[in-house]
Short mmCIF file of C-alpha atoms in Angstrom, two decimals:
data_model
loop_
_atom_site.label_atom_id
_atom_site.label_comp_id
_atom_site.label_asym_id
_atom_site.label_seq_id
_atom_site.Cartn_x
_atom_site.Cartn_y
_atom_site.Cartn_z
CA MET F 1 57.29 -24.91 112.36
CA LYS F 2 59.98 -23.85 109.90
CA ASN F 3 59.73 -27.25 108.20
CA THR F 4 55.96 -26.88 107.89
CA ILE F 5 56.29 -23.41 106.35
CA ALA F 6 58.96 -24.70 104.00
CA ARG F 7 56.72 -27.59 102.94
CA LEU F 8 53.80 -25.19 102.41
CA ALA F 9 55.98 -22.83 100.40
CA GLY F 10 57.24 -25.74 98.32
CA ALA F 11 53.71 -26.98 97.72
CA LEU F 12 52.56 -23.50 96.68
CA LEU F 13 55.53 -23.15 94.33
CA ALA F 14 54.80 -26.55 92.80
CA LEU F 15 51.14 -25.61 92.39
CA THR F 16 52.09 -22.33 90.74
CA LEU F 17 54.47 -24.06 88.35
CA THR F 18 51.92 -26.76 87.55
CA THR F 19 49.21 -24.18 86.93
CA GLY F 20 51.55 -22.20 84.69
CA LEU F 21 52.49 -25.34 82.80
CA ALA F 22 48.85 -26.28 82.34
CA ALA F 23 48.13 -22.81 80.99
CA ALA F 24 51.04 -23.10 78.59
CA GLN F 25 49.75 -26.44 77.34
CA SER F 26 46.56 -25.02 75.82
CA LYS F 27 46.97 -26.81 72.47
CA VAL F 28 46.01 -25.20 69.16
CA THR F 29 46.67 -26.68 65.72
CA ILE F 30 47.11 -24.20 62.88
CA ALA F 31 46.86 -25.42 59.28
CA VAL F 32 49.11 -23.27 57.06
CA GLY F 33 48.30 -22.88 53.38
CA GLY F 34 51.91 -23.32 52.22
CA GLY F 35 54.46 -22.33 54.85
CA ALA F 36 57.26 -21.67 52.37
CA CYS F 37 55.30 -18.83 50.75
CA LEU F 38 56.49 -15.52 52.19
CA CYS F 39 52.89 -14.33 52.51
CA TYR F 40 52.57 -16.73 55.47
CA LEU F 41 55.88 -15.78 57.10
CA PRO F 42 54.35 -14.17 60.26
CA THR F 43 52.69 -17.47 61.25
CA VAL F 44 55.98 -19.37 61.04
CA LEU F 45 58.03 -16.53 62.55
CA ALA F 46 55.72 -16.36 65.59
CA LYS F 47 56.67 -19.98 66.31
CA GLN F 48 60.38 -19.26 65.78
CA LEU F 49 60.26 -16.27 68.15
CA GLY F 50 58.40 -18.22 70.84
CA GLU F 51 55.46 -15.82 70.74
CA TYR F 52 52.85 -18.59 70.94
CA ASP F 53 54.55 -19.95 74.06
CA LYS F 54 54.65 -16.49 75.61
CA ALA F 55 50.92 -16.16 74.97
CA GLY F 56 50.30 -19.44 76.83
CA LEU F 57 49.73 -21.68 73.83
CA ASN F 58 51.21 -24.93 72.61
CA VAL F 59 50.83 -24.36 68.86
CA GLU F 60 51.38 -27.04 66.26
CA LEU F 61 51.83 -25.79 62.69
CA VAL F 62 50.68 -28.20 59.98
CA ASP F 63 52.10 -27.21 56.59
CA LEU F 64 49.79 -28.03 53.66
CA LYS F 65 49.99 -27.47 49.91
CA GLY F 66 47.57 -24.55 49.73
CA GLY F 67 44.87 -22.50 51.39
CA SER F 68 42.06 -24.78 50.22
CA ASP F 69 43.75 -27.79 51.88
CA ALA F 70 44.20 -25.80 55.10
CA LEU F 71 40.53 -24.86 55.02
CA LYS F 72 39.53 -28.51 54.53
CA ALA F 73 41.61 -29.46 57.59
CA VAL F 74 39.66 -27.04 59.79
CA LEU F 75 36.26 -27.92 58.35
CA GLY F 76 37.14 -31.61 58.76
CA GLY F 77 38.20 -31.13 62.39
CA SER F 78 41.89 -32.07 62.06
CA ALA F 79 43.00 -28.48 62.75
CA ASP F 80 41.59 -25.60 64.79
CA VAL F 81 42.67 -22.52 62.87
CA VAL F 82 43.64 -21.69 59.29
CA SER F 83 46.56 -19.47 58.41
CA GLY F 84 45.46 -18.60 54.90
CA TYR F 85 43.85 -16.02 52.66
CA PHE F 86 40.82 -14.22 54.06
CA ASP F 87 38.94 -14.54 50.78
CA HIS F 88 38.01 -18.13 51.68
CA CYS F 89 35.85 -16.71 54.49
CA VAL F 90 33.89 -14.71 51.92
CA ASN F 91 33.70 -17.52 49.38
CA LEU F 92 32.42 -20.02 51.96
CA ALA F 93 29.80 -17.56 53.22
CA ALA F 94 28.02 -18.11 49.89
CA LYS F 95 27.74 -21.78 50.89
CA LYS F 96 26.28 -20.82 54.29
CA GLN F 97 29.46 -21.87 56.13
CA GLU F 98 30.39 -19.31 58.78
CA LEU F 99 34.10 -18.58 58.96
CA GLN F 100 35.59 -15.63 60.80
CA ALA F 101 39.01 -13.99 60.51
CA PHE F 102 40.25 -12.48 63.78
CA VAL F 103 43.71 -11.09 62.99
CA VAL F 104 45.09 -10.03 59.61
CA TYR F 105 48.83 -10.21 58.95
CA ASP F 106 48.87 -9.36 55.20
CA ARG F 107 47.33 -5.99 54.40
CA TYR F 108 48.05 -6.61 50.70
CA PRO F 109 47.54 -9.95 48.91
CA GLY F 110 50.95 -10.07 47.22
CA LEU F 111 49.47 -11.40 43.97
CA VAL F 112 51.55 -10.41 40.93
CA LEU F 113 50.40 -10.67 37.31
CA VAL F 114 53.58 -11.40 35.34
CA VAL F 115 54.18 -11.76 31.60
CA ALA F 116 56.19 -14.79 30.46
CA PRO F 117 59.73 -13.77 29.43
CA SER F 118 59.16 -14.85 25.80
CA HIS F 119 56.12 -12.55 25.50
CA THR F 120 57.52 -9.33 26.96
CA ALA F 121 57.41 -7.61 23.57
CA ASP F 122 53.82 -8.47 22.64
CA ILE F 123 51.97 -8.37 25.99
CA LYS F 124 52.17 -4.85 27.38
CA SER F 125 48.86 -4.54 29.26
CA VAL F 126 46.07 -6.63 30.75
CA LYS F 127 44.03 -6.03 27.57
CA ASP F 128 46.66 -7.97 25.61
CA LEU F 129 45.77 -11.14 27.52
CA ALA F 130 42.65 -11.69 25.42
CA GLY F 131 42.84 -15.18 23.92
CA LYS F 132 46.06 -15.96 25.79
CA LYS F 133 46.97 -18.77 28.21
CA VAL F 134 47.40 -17.51 31.78
CA GLY F 135 48.67 -19.60 34.67
CA VAL F 136 47.14 -19.61 38.15
CA SER F 137 47.95 -21.78 41.15
CA ALA F 138 44.75 -23.78 40.51
CA PRO F 139 41.36 -23.06 38.91
CA GLY F 140 38.99 -21.68 41.55
CA SER F 141 41.86 -20.39 43.68
CA SER F 142 42.57 -16.85 44.91
CA THR F 143 44.95 -16.38 41.96
CA ASP F 144 42.20 -17.40 39.52
CA PHE F 145 39.64 -15.01 40.99
CA PHE F 146 42.17 -12.18 40.96
CA LEU F 147 42.86 -12.81 37.26
CA LYS F 148 39.16 -12.82 36.36
CA TYR F 149 38.68 -9.57 38.27
CA LEU F 150 41.54 -7.85 36.41
CA LEU F 151 40.30 -9.09 33.03
CA LYS F 152 36.77 -7.84 33.62
CA LYS F 153 38.03 -4.54 35.06
CA ASN F 154 39.94 -4.02 31.82
CA GLY F 155 36.91 -4.70 29.65
CA LEU F 156 37.67 -8.32 28.76
CA ASP F 157 35.45 -11.37 29.01
CA PRO F 158 37.20 -13.71 31.50
CA ALA F 159 35.92 -16.67 29.51
CA GLY F 160 38.04 -15.50 26.56
CA THR F 161 41.28 -16.24 28.40
CA ALA F 162 42.44 -19.82 28.98
CA VAL F 163 43.20 -20.43 32.67
CA ILE F 164 45.79 -23.12 33.39
CA GLY F 165 46.75 -24.47 36.81
CA VAL F 166 50.54 -24.37 37.24
CA GLY F 167 50.82 -24.44 41.02
CA LEU F 168 53.13 -22.16 42.98
CA GLY F 169 56.89 -22.11 43.34
CA ALA F 170 59.17 -24.02 40.98
CA THR F 171 56.36 -25.43 38.82
CA ALA F 172 55.03 -21.95 38.05
CA VAL F 173 58.51 -20.62 37.27
CA ALA F 174 59.17 -23.57 34.94
CA ALA F 175 55.86 -23.10 33.12
CA MET F 176 56.74 -19.44 32.52
CA GLU F 177 60.30 -20.11 31.33
CA GLN F 178 59.37 -23.04 29.10
CA GLY F 179 56.65 -21.09 27.30
CA GLN F 180 53.78 -23.30 28.45
CA ILE F 181 51.80 -20.16 29.33
CA ASP F 182 51.83 -16.53 28.21
CA ALA F 183 51.49 -14.97 31.67
CA ALA F 184 50.71 -15.99 35.24
CA VAL F 185 49.47 -14.77 38.60
CA MET F 186 52.32 -15.57 40.98
CA LEU F 187 53.52 -14.99 44.55
CA ASP F 188 56.92 -14.45 46.10
CA PRO F 189 59.52 -15.85 46.27
CA SER F 190 58.67 -17.13 42.75
CA VAL F 191 58.34 -13.62 41.27
CA THR F 192 61.76 -12.62 42.58
CA VAL F 193 63.26 -15.89 41.32
CA LEU F 194 61.96 -15.13 37.83
CA GLN F 195 63.19 -11.54 38.00
CA GLY F 196 66.63 -12.80 38.98
CA SER F 197 66.90 -14.67 35.66
CA HIS F 198 65.00 -12.10 33.61
CA PRO F 199 65.72 -8.51 34.76
CA ASP F 200 63.40 -7.06 32.10
CA LEU F 201 60.43 -9.15 33.32
CA ARG F 202 57.17 -7.32 32.63
CA ILE F 203 54.79 -6.97 35.58
CA LEU F 204 51.22 -5.91 34.79
CA SER F 205 49.91 -5.73 38.36
CA ASP F 206 51.84 -5.98 41.62
CA THR F 207 49.78 -6.13 44.80
CA ARG F 208 52.87 -6.46 46.96
CA THR F 209 52.80 -2.67 46.93
CA GLN F 210 50.42 -0.16 48.48
CA LYS F 211 50.17 1.85 45.24
CA ASP F 212 48.91 -1.01 43.07
CA THR F 213 46.68 -2.43 45.79
CA LEU F 214 44.92 0.89 46.41
CA GLU F 215 44.71 1.51 42.67
CA GLN F 216 43.10 -1.86 42.02
CA PHE F 217 40.76 -2.09 45.00
CA GLY F 218 40.33 1.38 46.50
CA GLY F 219 41.61 0.21 49.88
CA GLU F 220 43.73 -2.43 51.55
CA TYR F 221 42.92 -5.90 50.22
CA PRO F 222 43.58 -8.40 53.01
CA GLY F 223 45.59 -11.48 52.15
CA GLY F 224 46.80 -13.81 54.90
CA ALA F 225 44.88 -13.97 58.17
CA LEU F 226 44.19 -16.32 61.03
CA TYR F 227 40.61 -17.56 60.82
CA SER F 228 38.41 -20.39 61.96
CA THR F 229 34.78 -21.35 62.12
CA ALA F 230 32.64 -18.77 63.89
CA ALA F 231 31.68 -21.54 66.34
CA TRP F 232 35.32 -22.25 67.26
CA VAL F 233 36.09 -18.56 67.78
CA ALA F 234 33.02 -18.15 70.00
CA GLY F 235 33.89 -21.26 72.01
CA HIS F 236 37.62 -20.53 72.37
CA GLU F 237 37.88 -16.84 73.08
CA LYS F 238 40.88 -17.28 75.37
CA GLU F 239 42.85 -19.14 72.69
CA THR F 240 41.71 -16.71 69.98
CA GLN F 241 42.90 -13.76 72.07
CA ALA F 242 46.23 -15.48 72.75
CA LEU F 243 46.77 -16.16 69.04
CA THR F 244 45.95 -12.54 68.28
CA ASN F 245 48.40 -11.30 70.91
CA ALA F 246 51.13 -13.56 69.52
CA MET F 247 50.55 -12.38 65.96
CA LEU F 248 50.55 -8.70 66.94
CA SER F 249 53.82 -9.13 68.83
CA THR F 250 55.30 -10.85 65.76
CA LEU F 251 54.16 -8.09 63.41
CA ALA F 252 55.66 -5.49 65.73
CA TRP F 253 58.93 -7.48 65.75
CA ILE F 254 58.97 -7.63 61.94
CA HIS F 255 58.56 -3.88 61.60
CA SER F 256 61.29 -3.15 64.14
CA HIS F 257 63.95 -5.46 62.70
CA SER F 258 65.93 -5.64 59.46
CA PRO F 259 65.21 -8.14 56.67
CA GLU F 260 68.53 -9.81 57.52
CA GLU F 261 67.46 -10.25 61.16
CA ILE F 262 64.10 -11.68 60.08
CA MET F 263 65.74 -14.13 57.69
CA ALA F 264 68.09 -15.29 60.45
CA LYS F 265 65.11 -16.41 62.51
CA MET F 266 63.44 -18.43 59.76
CA PRO F 267 63.97 -22.22 59.41
CA ASP F 268 66.89 -23.11 57.12
CA GLU F 269 64.72 -25.33 54.94
CA MET F 270 62.46 -22.36 54.15
CA VAL F 271 65.30 -19.96 53.42
CA GLY F 272 66.98 -22.47 51.12
CA LYS F 273 70.49 -22.46 49.73
CA ASN F 274 70.28 -19.13 47.89
CA LYS F 275 70.07 -16.71 50.80
CA ASP F 276 70.56 -13.65 48.59
CA LEU F 277 67.49 -14.54 46.55
CA TYR F 278 65.42 -15.21 49.67
CA LEU F 279 66.52 -11.90 51.15
CA ALA F 280 65.57 -10.02 47.97
CA ALA F 281 62.12 -11.66 47.99
CA LEU F 282 61.72 -10.87 51.68
CA LYS F 283 62.51 -7.20 51.09
CA ASN F 284 59.79 -7.12 48.42
CA THR F 285 57.33 -8.79 50.78
CA ILE F 286 57.81 -6.87 54.05
CA PRO F 287 55.61 -3.90 52.96
CA MET F 288 52.72 -6.39 52.68
CA PHE F 289 52.73 -7.20 56.37
CA SER F 290 50.18 -5.39 58.48
CA GLU F 291 51.30 -3.06 61.25
CA THR F 292 47.98 -3.24 63.12
CA GLY F 293 46.48 -6.71 62.57
CA LYS F 294 43.12 -5.08 61.91
CA MET F 295 40.78 -5.76 59.03
CA ASP F 296 40.10 -2.77 56.80
CA PRO F 297 36.33 -2.99 56.13
CA LYS F 298 36.91 -1.50 52.67
CA GLY F 299 39.35 -4.31 52.04
CA ALA F 300 36.77 -6.91 53.02
CA ASP F 301 34.29 -5.25 50.67
CA ALA F 302 36.92 -5.40 47.90
CA VAL F 303 37.34 -9.15 48.43
CA LEU F 304 33.58 -9.58 48.04
CA ALA F 305 33.65 -7.50 44.86
CA VAL F 306 36.48 -9.57 43.36
CA PHE F 307 34.80 -12.87 44.12
CA SER F 308 31.45 -11.60 42.88
CA VAL F 309 33.05 -11.08 39.46
CA GLY F 310 34.39 -14.63 39.26
CA SER F 311 31.59 -16.49 41.04
CA PRO F 312 27.87 -16.06 40.29
CA GLU F 313 27.21 -18.02 43.49
CA VAL F 314 28.97 -15.34 45.55
CA ALA F 315 27.38 -12.51 43.56
CA ASN F 316 23.88 -13.85 44.22
CA ALA F 317 24.35 -14.88 47.85
CA LYS F 318 23.73 -11.45 49.45
CA ILE F 319 26.67 -11.95 51.81
CA ASP F 320 26.98 -9.77 54.90
CA VAL F 321 30.75 -9.43 54.70
CA SER F 322 30.94 -7.86 58.19
CA LYS F 323 30.20 -11.30 59.64
CA THR F 324 33.29 -12.82 58.01
CA PHE F 325 35.73 -10.98 60.29
CA THR F 326 36.04 -9.38 63.71
CA ASN F 327 38.45 -6.75 65.02
CA ARG F 328 37.46 -7.15 68.66
CA PHE F 329 40.40 -9.35 69.64
CA VAL F 330 42.86 -6.86 68.13
CA ASP F 331 41.03 -4.02 69.89
CA GLN F 332 41.22 -5.93 73.17
CA ALA F 333 44.95 -6.49 72.72
CA LYS F 334 45.37 -2.75 72.18
CA LYS F 335 43.50 -2.02 75.42
CA THR F 336 45.46 -4.48 77.53
CA THR F 337 48.94 -4.37 76.01
CA GLY F 338 49.06 -1.46 73.63
CA SER F 339 50.52 -3.83 71.02
CA ALA F 340 48.26 -2.70 68.19
CA LYS F 341 48.08 0.74 66.65
#
């Protein structure tokens, strides 16, 4: 009898372990729009902390050159979820493609309009960019639309400024230092790298900060988020909720630990050899990260306004921006775990 009970207990234990393993093997592929960019740090950090595993997911991160490539991966079916800028959800809505963000990790976009070191004396405001050459990551990108918005807001015709694609990272820094462009819209860690060599670097707009973001847009302007097609979200609610839970836990961890502790968890290849520079950039970036994971509806409206300036297609599409995001998974996490504010 004892042997029978022991065998039954063993079988039940094996079944429990197998069931748990099966649950943990729910596979999700996330396409990241440039993992080395600090704006995407929460997605990478969640993997480093084991938060996806804790949420019952086997997550594969696929690092791509930019947000548009990550979006193509999801639309093409080679990835399930994008870790990229929310504005793609709005832009694609004009093309009748339904994308939906379900957790926001950047409450500010982190876009910084910087004057080239050789032009600090003659470019003192956005108005001075008329007729100048301004670098963006690529024409038609988030950086490009942000530039056009700032130009128009300051009474300039965006067509009167030459837009030049200089990429992100080292290529953008080189273009600025070599005088190929007069200014650029950049992201960290590149901005901090440039400041390290040029302490008097002139910054015309810095949306890494709450002050500038609210001043420019009247509310939070969401940057990085996890999003997918509306069809995938509707058909994978369990996975979507698990991803949301993992991201909220990661955001809570970020805001309860020091920049040094955060850096220590990041992959060595992303930190690089100059740890002091990475740490400085990280300190500049941390205020960007959301504490709640929720979309600010005013922020979503601001994204639509920005893209409407740069794209007649978006302006004329009569987009219902409320369909491009949902807060219900964050709200559910708050109800069940209390992990969101």
